[in-house]
CSV table of C-alpha atoms in Angstrom, one decimal:
chain,number,residue,atom,x,y,z
J,1,MET,CA,76.8,140.2,150.4
J,2,ASN,CA,79.3,138.1,152.3
J,3,ALA,CA,79.1,140.3,155.4
J,4,SER,CA,75.4,139.9,155.7
J,5,ARG,CA,75.6,136.1,155.2
J,6,THR,CA,78.2,135.7,158.0
J,7,ALA,CA,76.2,137.9,160.3
J,8,VAL,CA,73.1,135.7,159.9
J,9,ARG,CA,75.0,132.5,160.6
J,10,PRO,CA,74.7,131.7,164.3
J,11,ALA,CA,77.9,131.5,166.3
J,12,PRO,CA,78.7,128.2,168.1
J,13,PHE,CA,78.7,129.9,171.5
J,14,ASP,CA,77.1,133.3,172.1
J,15,PRO,CA,78.3,135.2,175.2
J,16,ALA,CA,75.4,134.1,177.4
J,17,GLN,CA,75.9,130.4,176.7
J,18,ARG,CA,79.7,130.8,177.3
J,19,ARG,CA,79.0,132.6,180.6
J,20,MET,CA,76.5,129.9,181.6
J,21,ALA,CA,79.0,127.1,180.7
J,22,LEU,CA,81.8,128.8,182.6
J,23,GLY,CA,79.6,129.3,185.6
J,24,LEU,CA,78.5,125.6,185.5
J,25,LEU,CA,82.2,124.5,185.3
J,26,LEU,CA,83.3,126.8,188.1
J,27,GLY,CA,80.3,125.7,190.3
J,28,SER,CA,81.0,122.1,189.7
J,29,ALA,CA,84.7,122.5,190.6
J,30,VAL,CA,83.8,124.4,193.8
J,31,GLY,CA,81.3,121.7,194.7
J,32,LEU,CA,83.8,118.9,194.2
J,33,VAL,CA,86.4,120.8,196.4
J,34,TRP,CA,83.7,121.3,199.1
J,35,LEU,CA,82.7,117.7,198.9
J,36,GLY,CA,86.3,116.6,199.3
J,37,ALA,CA,86.8,118.9,202.3
J,38,MET,CA,83.6,117.6,204.0
J,39,LEU,CA,84.6,114.0,203.5
J,40,TYR,CA,88.1,114.7,204.8
J,41,THR,CA,86.6,116.4,207.9
J,42,LEU,CA,84.2,113.6,208.5
J,43,ALA,CA,86.9,111.0,208.2
J,44,GLY,CA,89.0,113.0,210.6
J,45,TRP,CA,86.2,113.0,213.1
J,46,ILE,CA,85.4,109.3,212.7
J,47,PHE,CA,89.0,108.0,212.8
J,48,GLN,CA,90.1,110.3,215.6
């Protein structure tokens, strides 16, 4: 009885959602690092 009730209850994060959130987080971090590197490069060119 209890086993079937806990199996029906949805988990807060299923594996697909967790993978998508992790990918989004990693993509955002990589994007911020890339943006910082680009700004640093442009500033180096401008203030040479």
